[in-house]
Tab-separated table of C-alpha atoms and ligand atoms in Angstrom:
chain	number	residue	atom	x	y	z
A	79	UNK	CA	9.189	118.952	44.152
A	80	UNK	CA	8.479	115.233	43.897
A	81	UNK	CA	11.314	112.804	43.156
A	82	UNK	CA	10.725	109.753	41.000
A	83	UNK	CA	13.484	107.276	40.230
A	84	UNK	CA	14.003	106.408	36.572
A	85	UNK	CA	14.996	102.750	36.760
A	86	UNK	CA	13.747	99.165	36.579
A	87	UNK	CA	16.327	97.869	39.080
A	88	UNK	CA	14.534	96.584	42.185
A	89	UNK	CA	17.546	96.936	44.490
A	90	UNK	CA	17.847	100.641	43.685
A	91	UNK	CA	14.102	101.160	44.093
A	92	UNK	CA	14.096	99.407	47.501
A	93	UNK	CA	17.158	101.333	48.639
A	94	UNK	CA	15.725	104.727	47.642
A	95	UNK	CA	12.226	103.919	48.953
A	96	UNK	CA	13.824	103.278	52.367
A	97	UNK	CA	14.981	106.931	52.496
A	98	UNK	CA	11.344	108.031	52.694
A	99	UNK	CA	12.069	110.635	50.005
A	100	UNK	CA	10.943	108.686	46.951
A	101	UNK	CA	7.588	109.674	45.461
A	102	UNK	CA	7.347	107.369	42.454
A	103	UNK	CA	9.066	105.341	39.739
A	104	UNK	CA	9.346	105.684	35.967
A	105	UNK	CA	10.383	102.926	33.602
A	106	UNK	CA	10.729	102.717	29.842
A	107	UNK	CA	11.342	99.869	27.371
A	108	UNK	CA	15.113	100.478	27.395
A	109	UNK	CA	15.261	100.238	31.198
A	110	UNK	CA	13.124	97.075	31.153
A	111	UNK	CA	15.453	95.511	28.558
A	112	UNK	CA	18.466	96.426	30.713
A	113	UNK	CA	16.890	94.798	33.792
A	114	UNK	CA	16.477	91.468	31.976
A	115	UNK	CA	13.153	91.010	33.833
A	116	UNK	CA	9.696	90.138	32.530
A	117	UNK	CA	7.770	93.404	32.246
A	118	UNK	CA	4.357	92.890	33.875
A	119	UNK	CA	5.537	90.924	36.967
A	120	UNK	CA	8.323	93.477	37.438
A	121	UNK	CA	5.884	96.427	37.433
A	122	UNK	CA	3.746	94.504	39.922
A	123	UNK	CA	6.746	94.090	42.242
A	124	UNK	CA	7.639	97.776	41.933
A	125	UNK	CA	4.047	98.714	42.802
A	126	UNK	CA	4.332	96.660	45.992
A	127	UNK	CA	7.421	98.662	47.052
A	128	UNK	CA	6.324	102.187	46.113
A	129	UNK	CA	2.916	103.770	46.862
A	130	UNK	CA	3.308	106.687	44.435
A	131	UNK	CA	2.843	106.651	40.656
A	132	UNK	CA	4.686	103.879	38.794
A	133	UNK	CA	5.004	104.557	35.062
A	134	UNK	CA	4.728	101.551	32.747
A	135	UNK	CA	5.084	102.225	29.038
A	136	UNK	CA	3.112	100.667	26.214
A	137	UNK	CA	5.305	98.897	23.662
A	138	UNK	CA	3.179	99.243	20.528
A	139	UNK	CA	2.871	102.427	18.491
A	140	UNK	CA	-0.543	101.884	16.843
A	141	UNK	CA	-3.700	102.873	18.714
A	142	UNK	CA	-5.557	99.509	18.785
A	143	UNK	CA	-2.568	97.580	20.155
A	144	UNK	CA	-1.580	100.315	22.604
A	145	UNK	CA	-5.177	100.307	23.886
A	146	UNK	CA	-5.023	96.549	24.591
A	147	UNK	CA	-1.626	96.875	26.288
A	148	UNK	CA	-2.870	99.786	28.410
A	149	UNK	CA	-5.766	97.635	29.659
A	150	UNK	CA	-3.283	95.088	30.994
A	151	UNK	CA	-0.969	97.707	32.497
A	152	UNK	CA	-3.639	99.707	34.302
A	153	UNK	CA	-5.050	96.559	35.901
A	154	UNK	CA	-1.702	95.875	37.641
A	155	UNK	CA	-2.442	98.497	40.330
A	156	UNK	CA	-4.360	101.729	40.820
A	157	UNK	CA	-1.108	103.696	41.049
A	158	UNK	CA	0.192	102.608	37.641
A	159	UNK	CA	0.566	105.549	35.274
A	160	UNK	CA	0.294	104.262	31.724
A	161	UNK	CA	3.101	105.816	29.691
A	162	UNK	CA	2.335	106.637	26.076
A	163	UNK	CA	4.433	108.274	23.352
A	164	UNK	CA	3.700	111.800	22.206
A	165	UNK	CA	2.092	110.838	18.914
A	166	UNK	CA	-1.470	111.334	17.596
A	167	UNK	CA	-2.318	107.740	18.573
A	168	UNK	CA	-0.634	108.121	21.948
A	169	UNK	CA	-2.558	111.290	22.754
A	170	UNK	CA	-5.834	109.772	21.608
A	171	UNK	CA	-5.241	106.939	24.075
A	172	UNK	CA	-4.165	109.469	26.726
A	173	UNK	CA	-7.487	111.318	26.436
A	174	UNK	CA	-9.527	108.111	26.711
A	175	UNK	CA	-7.605	106.699	29.673
A	176	UNK	CA	-7.546	110.043	31.487
A	177	UNK	CA	-11.297	110.505	31.009
A	178	UNK	CA	-11.664	107.026	32.512
A	179	UNK	CA	-9.657	107.949	35.637
A	180	UNK	CA	-6.317	106.335	34.744
A	181	UNK	CA	-3.092	108.330	35.206
A	182	UNK	CA	-1.203	108.806	31.945
A	183	UNK	CA	2.415	109.879	31.525
A	184	UNK	CA	3.061	111.271	28.039
A	185	UNK	CA	6.680	110.637	27.141
A	186	UNK	CA	9.208	111.745	24.517
A	187	UNK	CA	8.226	115.421	24.717
A	188	UNK	CA	10.689	117.770	23.050
A	189	UNK	CA	8.636	120.930	22.442
A	190	UNK	CA	6.235	123.266	24.224
A	191	UNK	CA	3.675	122.678	21.459
A	192	UNK	CA	3.722	118.950	22.245
A	193	UNK	CA	3.319	119.700	25.972
A	194	UNK	CA	0.283	121.841	25.227
A	195	UNK	CA	-1.346	118.936	23.367
A	196	UNK	CA	-0.625	116.532	26.246
A	197	UNK	CA	-2.287	118.882	28.755
A	198	UNK	CA	-5.337	119.183	26.516
A	199	UNK	CA	-5.433	115.362	26.355
A	200	UNK	CA	-5.672	115.303	30.163
A	201	UNK	CA	-2.257	113.759	30.885
A	202	UNK	CA	-1.385	113.380	34.553
A	203	UNK	CA	2.287	113.922	33.609
A	204	UNK	CA	4.194	115.346	30.667
A	205	UNK	CA	7.791	114.110	30.340
A	206	UNK	CA	10.081	116.613	28.604
A	207	UNK	CA	13.565	115.117	28.049
A	208	UNK	CA	16.120	117.727	29.136
A	209	UNK	CA	19.306	115.659	28.758
A	210	UNK	CA	18.556	114.510	25.226
A	211	UNK	CA	17.926	118.141	24.176
A	212	UNK	CA	21.215	119.206	25.790
A	213	UNK	CA	22.878	116.381	23.834
A	214	UNK	CA	21.921	118.075	20.556
A	215	UNK	CA	22.952	121.556	21.755
A	216	UNK	CA	19.460	122.774	22.667
A	217	UNK	CA	18.997	123.973	26.246
A	218	UNK	CA	16.671	121.372	27.766
A	219	UNK	CA	15.935	123.600	30.746
A	220	UNK	CA	14.529	126.311	28.441
A	221	UNK	CA	11.841	123.807	27.494
A	222	UNK	CA	10.965	123.237	31.167
A	223	UNK	CA	10.645	127.008	31.687
A	224	UNK	CA	8.337	127.316	28.659
A	225	UNK	CA	6.081	124.434	29.708
A	226	UNK	CA	5.773	125.591	33.335
A	227	UNK	CA	4.906	129.102	32.099
A	228	UNK	CA	2.296	127.858	29.638
A	229	UNK	CA	0.629	125.499	32.124
A	230	UNK	CA	0.528	128.268	34.759
A	231	UNK	CA	-1.555	130.378	32.357
A	232	UNK	CA	-4.450	127.914	32.454
A	233	UNK	CA	-5.932	126.881	35.808
A	234	UNK	CA	-7.804	124.008	34.192
A	235	UNK	CA	-4.580	122.250	33.134
A	236	UNK	CA	-3.867	119.616	35.805
A	237	UNK	CA	-0.869	118.076	34.029
A	238	UNK	CA	2.300	117.900	36.133
A	239	UNK	CA	5.646	118.707	34.543
A	240	UNK	CA	7.816	115.612	35.051
A	241	UNK	CA	11.392	116.529	34.149
A	242	UNK	CA	12.934	113.474	32.449
A	243	UNK	CA	16.287	112.514	30.940
A	244	UNK	CA	17.915	114.119	33.971
A	245	UNK	CA	21.698	113.866	33.900
A	246	UNK	CA	22.900	115.916	36.877
A	247	UNK	CA	21.777	117.693	40.095
A	248	UNK	CA	21.717	121.067	38.315
A	249	UNK	CA	18.924	119.838	36.051
A	250	UNK	CA	16.898	119.153	39.214
A	251	UNK	CA	17.728	122.377	41.061
A	252	UNK	CA	17.095	124.608	38.051
A	253	UNK	CA	13.806	122.799	37.292
A	254	UNK	CA	12.745	123.213	40.940
A	255	UNK	CA	13.461	126.962	40.719
A	256	UNK	CA	11.078	127.104	37.763
A	257	UNK	CA	8.373	125.227	39.668
A	258	UNK	CA	8.430	121.909	37.786
A	259	UNK	CA	6.364	119.421	39.799
A	260	UNK	CA	8.465	116.251	39.486
A	261	UNK	CA	11.966	115.168	38.480
A	262	UNK	CA	12.600	111.582	37.481
A	263	UNK	CA	16.257	110.765	37.908
A	264	UNK	CA	18.648	107.849	37.595
A	265	UNK	CA	19.514	106.477	41.069
A	266	UNK	CA	23.060	107.874	40.808
A	267	UNK	CA	21.788	111.430	40.317
A	268	UNK	CA	19.439	111.201	43.322
A	269	UNK	CA	22.393	110.032	45.427
A	270	UNK	CA	24.538	112.916	44.139
A	271	UNK	CA	22.032	115.369	45.647
A	272	UNK	CA	23.285	114.522	49.141
A	273	UNK	CA	26.889	115.388	48.403
A	274	UNK	CA	28.843	118.473	49.418
A	275	UNK	CA	32.552	118.456	50.392
A	276	UNK	CA	31.921	120.977	53.187
A	277	UNK	CA	29.341	118.611	54.721
A	278	UNK	CA	31.949	115.806	54.774
A	279	UNK	CA	34.647	118.112	56.144
A	280	UNK	CA	32.357	119.641	58.778
A	281	UNK	CA	31.094	116.253	59.943
A	282	UNK	CA	34.630	114.853	60.293
A	283	UNK	CA	35.524	117.833	62.506
A	284	UNK	CA	32.403	117.427	64.678
A	285	UNK	CA	33.089	113.696	65.143
A	286	UNK	CA	36.700	114.394	66.131
A	287	UNK	CA	35.738	117.154	68.608
A	288	UNK	CA	32.967	115.040	70.128
A	289	UNK	CA	35.468	112.244	70.814
A	290	UNK	CA	37.556	114.761	72.769
A	291	UNK	CA	34.645	115.335	75.179
A	292	UNK	CA	34.683	111.653	76.192
A	293	UNK	CA	30.869	111.821	76.440
A	294	UNK	CA	28.126	109.533	75.123
A	295	UNK	CA	24.522	110.563	74.463
A	296	UNK	CA	23.251	106.994	74.945
B	228	G3P	O1	12.576	107.525	31.084
B	228	G3P	C1	12.668	108.611	30.234
B	228	G3P	C2	13.974	109.374	30.329
B	228	G3P	O2	14.186	109.758	31.665
B	228	G3P	C3	15.148	108.693	29.688
B	228	G3P	O3	16.346	109.371	29.959
B	228	G3P	O4	18.809	109.287	30.053
B	228	G3P	O5	17.592	107.770	28.462
B	228	G3P	O6	17.729	110.221	28.047
B	228	G3P	P1	17.678	109.132	29.075
């Protein structure tokens, strides 16, 4: 499973890129607003840090304006994935950009029917939002299972399932069991993946016992 970080904070992106385990970055207008940074130069900086796909979302909702915005975004770098909303105009743009060799991430997916449309439009990624479904008492992970199953039925669908709106490590582990290709997670959730109390306890004991030997490997 690939790990993307869902943030526009450069310090977090640099920190996680240094682990060697980061495969890409996703941003959205809310994250850009939170960063306080100017959008296009920020995406450029992120692209210089991370080699994998960097999602940059169009701001408009009408096709002609989204098309113009997408032209600017895809020129930032070859590994920019233009993010479009799951609307008729968004999917029309997705089909055109995908046919032209640009990666597209279709966002705000809340149903399997929507995911089917995105695959037919040639999306590189479909972003189903698990946490926001959980928030309204629908099981977000059920949606991941449905999409993975549907995509597996058709060899000619190349769209990767990018699990979004991830709130906890269980969302990631359960999605990985289902075979979802990517999880995009807030930095805090990626860091939580490392944690287990028995790891901490075991390591403390090993350190203490090693000191008793009086040895040094170096
Ligand atoms: O970037 C899309 C998605 O991951 C947003 O998540 O936490 O705002 O529901 P959230």
